[in-house]
Tab-separated table of C-alpha atoms in Angstrom:
chain	number	residue	atom	x	y	z
G	188	MET	CA	-33.150	165.461	-58.328
G	189	GLN	CA	-32.126	162.395	-59.053
G	190	LEU	CA	-29.363	161.347	-61.067
G	191	ILE	CA	-29.098	158.031	-62.944
G	192	ASP	CA	-26.205	157.000	-63.849
G	193	ASN	CA	-25.993	154.066	-65.647
G	194	PRO	CA	-28.983	152.252	-64.494
G	195	LYS	CA	-29.657	148.246	-64.996
G	196	ARG	CA	-31.417	147.031	-68.005
G	197	ASN	CA	-33.901	145.910	-65.325
G	198	GLN	CA	-34.216	149.546	-63.912
G	199	TRP	CA	-35.471	151.014	-66.758
G	200	SER	CA	-39.220	150.436	-67.125
G	201	GLU	CA	-39.303	152.309	-63.301
G	202	ILE	CA	-36.843	155.120	-64.158
G	203	LEU	CA	-39.160	155.637	-67.201
G	204	LYS	CA	-42.735	156.082	-65.335
G	205	ARG	CA	-44.006	159.912	-65.105
G	206	PRO	CA	-46.347	159.637	-61.685
G	207	THR	CA	-49.714	160.531	-62.498
G	208	GLN	CA	-52.255	163.048	-61.186
G	209	THR	CA	-55.109	163.617	-62.490
G	210	VAL	CA	-56.213	167.371	-63.943
G	211	ASP	CA	-58.373	167.681	-60.900
G	212	ASP	CA	-55.375	167.305	-59.635
G	213	ILE	CA	-53.126	169.470	-61.616
G	214	GLU	CA	-56.097	172.517	-62.543
G	215	SER	CA	-55.807	172.898	-58.081
G	216	THR	CA	-52.267	173.144	-57.823
G	217	VAL	CA	-51.538	175.677	-61.119
G	218	ASN	CA	-55.284	177.436	-59.583
G	219	GLN	CA	-53.170	177.993	-56.406
G	220	ILE	CA	-50.026	178.737	-57.324
G	221	PHE	CA	-51.750	181.399	-59.669
G	222	ASP	CA	-53.733	182.014	-56.920
G	223	GLU	CA	-50.374	182.884	-54.344
G	224	VAL	CA	-48.271	184.633	-56.791
G	225	ARG	CA	-51.954	186.725	-57.255
G	226	THR	CA	-51.957	187.738	-54.296
G	227	GLU	CA	-48.214	187.381	-53.113
G	228	GLY	CA	-46.677	188.388	-56.007
G	229	ASP	CA	-42.796	188.679	-56.568
G	230	VAL	CA	-42.663	187.255	-52.334
G	231	ALA	CA	-44.529	184.162	-54.736
G	232	ILE	CA	-42.218	184.259	-58.092
G	233	LYS	CA	-39.256	183.829	-55.207
G	234	LYS	CA	-40.789	181.204	-53.180
G	235	TYR	CA	-41.205	179.045	-56.133
G	236	THR	CA	-38.291	179.341	-57.867
G	237	SER	CA	-36.225	179.143	-55.421
G	238	LYS	CA	-38.530	175.327	-54.591
G	239	PHE	CA	-39.072	174.165	-58.432
G	240	ASP	CA	-35.603	175.203	-59.769
G	241	ASP	CA	-33.334	175.185	-56.924
G	242	VAL	CA	-32.638	179.224	-58.130
G	243	THR	CA	-32.798	182.246	-54.822
G	244	LEU	CA	-33.280	185.334	-56.566
G	245	GLU	CA	-32.367	189.196	-55.426
G	246	THR	CA	-34.990	190.705	-57.444
G	247	VAL	CA	-37.670	189.635	-60.431
G	248	VAL	CA	-36.502	192.341	-62.360
G	249	VAL	CA	-34.721	191.868	-65.337
G	250	SER	CA	-32.503	195.118	-67.283
G	251	ALA	CA	-33.276	194.889	-71.221
G	252	GLU	CA	-29.263	196.027	-70.553
G	253	GLU	CA	-28.617	192.331	-68.876
G	254	ILE	CA	-30.609	190.606	-72.027
G	255	ALA	CA	-28.914	192.020	-74.974
G	256	LYS	CA	-25.785	190.770	-73.234
G	257	ALA	CA	-26.788	187.646	-72.016
G	258	ALA	CA	-27.872	187.215	-75.526
G	259	ASN	CA	-24.375	188.008	-76.673
G	260	LYS	CA	-22.738	185.367	-74.611
G	261	VAL	CA	-24.633	182.853	-76.869
G	262	SER	CA	-23.664	181.808	-80.659
G	263	GLU	CA	-26.305	181.903	-82.787
G	264	LYS	CA	-26.436	178.193	-83.908
G	265	LEU	CA	-26.559	178.002	-80.323
G	266	GLN	CA	-29.917	180.335	-80.506
G	267	LYS	CA	-30.737	178.163	-83.378
G	268	ALA	CA	-30.830	174.966	-81.360
G	269	ILE	CA	-32.087	176.488	-78.437
G	270	LYS	CA	-35.615	177.271	-80.048
G	271	ILE	CA	-36.196	174.188	-82.213
G	272	ALA	CA	-35.582	172.206	-78.875
G	273	LYS	CA	-38.364	174.657	-77.703
G	274	GLN	CA	-40.279	173.761	-80.294
G	275	ASN	CA	-39.728	170.146	-79.717
G	276	ILE	CA	-40.782	169.829	-75.991
G	277	GLU	CA	-43.917	171.941	-76.745
G	278	LYS	CA	-44.908	169.927	-79.073
G	279	PHE	CA	-44.408	166.778	-77.384
G	280	HIS	CA	-45.776	168.409	-73.797
G	281	GLU	CA	-48.548	168.904	-75.116
G	282	ALA	CA	-48.864	165.417	-76.890
G	283	GLN	CA	-48.716	164.272	-72.865
G	284	LYS	CA	-51.848	167.107	-71.606
G	285	THR	CA	-54.003	164.735	-69.516
G	286	ARG	CA	-57.345	165.696	-71.320
G	287	LYS	CA	-60.588	166.150	-68.779
G	288	ILE	CA	-64.001	163.760	-69.605
G	289	ASP	CA	-66.704	163.021	-69.057
G	290	ILE	CA	-68.708	160.364	-69.424
G	291	ILE	CA	-72.551	159.377	-68.971
G	292	THR	CA	-73.494	155.903	-68.611
G	293	SER	CA	-76.834	156.021	-67.980
G	294	LYS	CA	-79.814	158.671	-66.977
G	295	GLY	CA	-78.344	160.112	-63.533
G	296	VAL	CA	-75.318	158.298	-63.315
């Protein structure tokens, strides 16, 4: 991950640019990942967790006890803030989704 600390104003627009991909490119990548997870199972999960999250998993199973223990470490105030952030992120990215558009300008074209 690239860290940017106090960029100059003339760098802002370049920094804020998002890479653009076509819907077909995105669908192809996602389908490839799904297919690999379907066929390779936990091996693929570990691979993509390492690739996207930079975390090496020993196991993909989390016990109910581990979940409860972790939840107890997070204050109620923070849990509420996380839920609100989750909702905001979902709304933001839903609005960003690229829609597939088929246009017929004339018959056969």
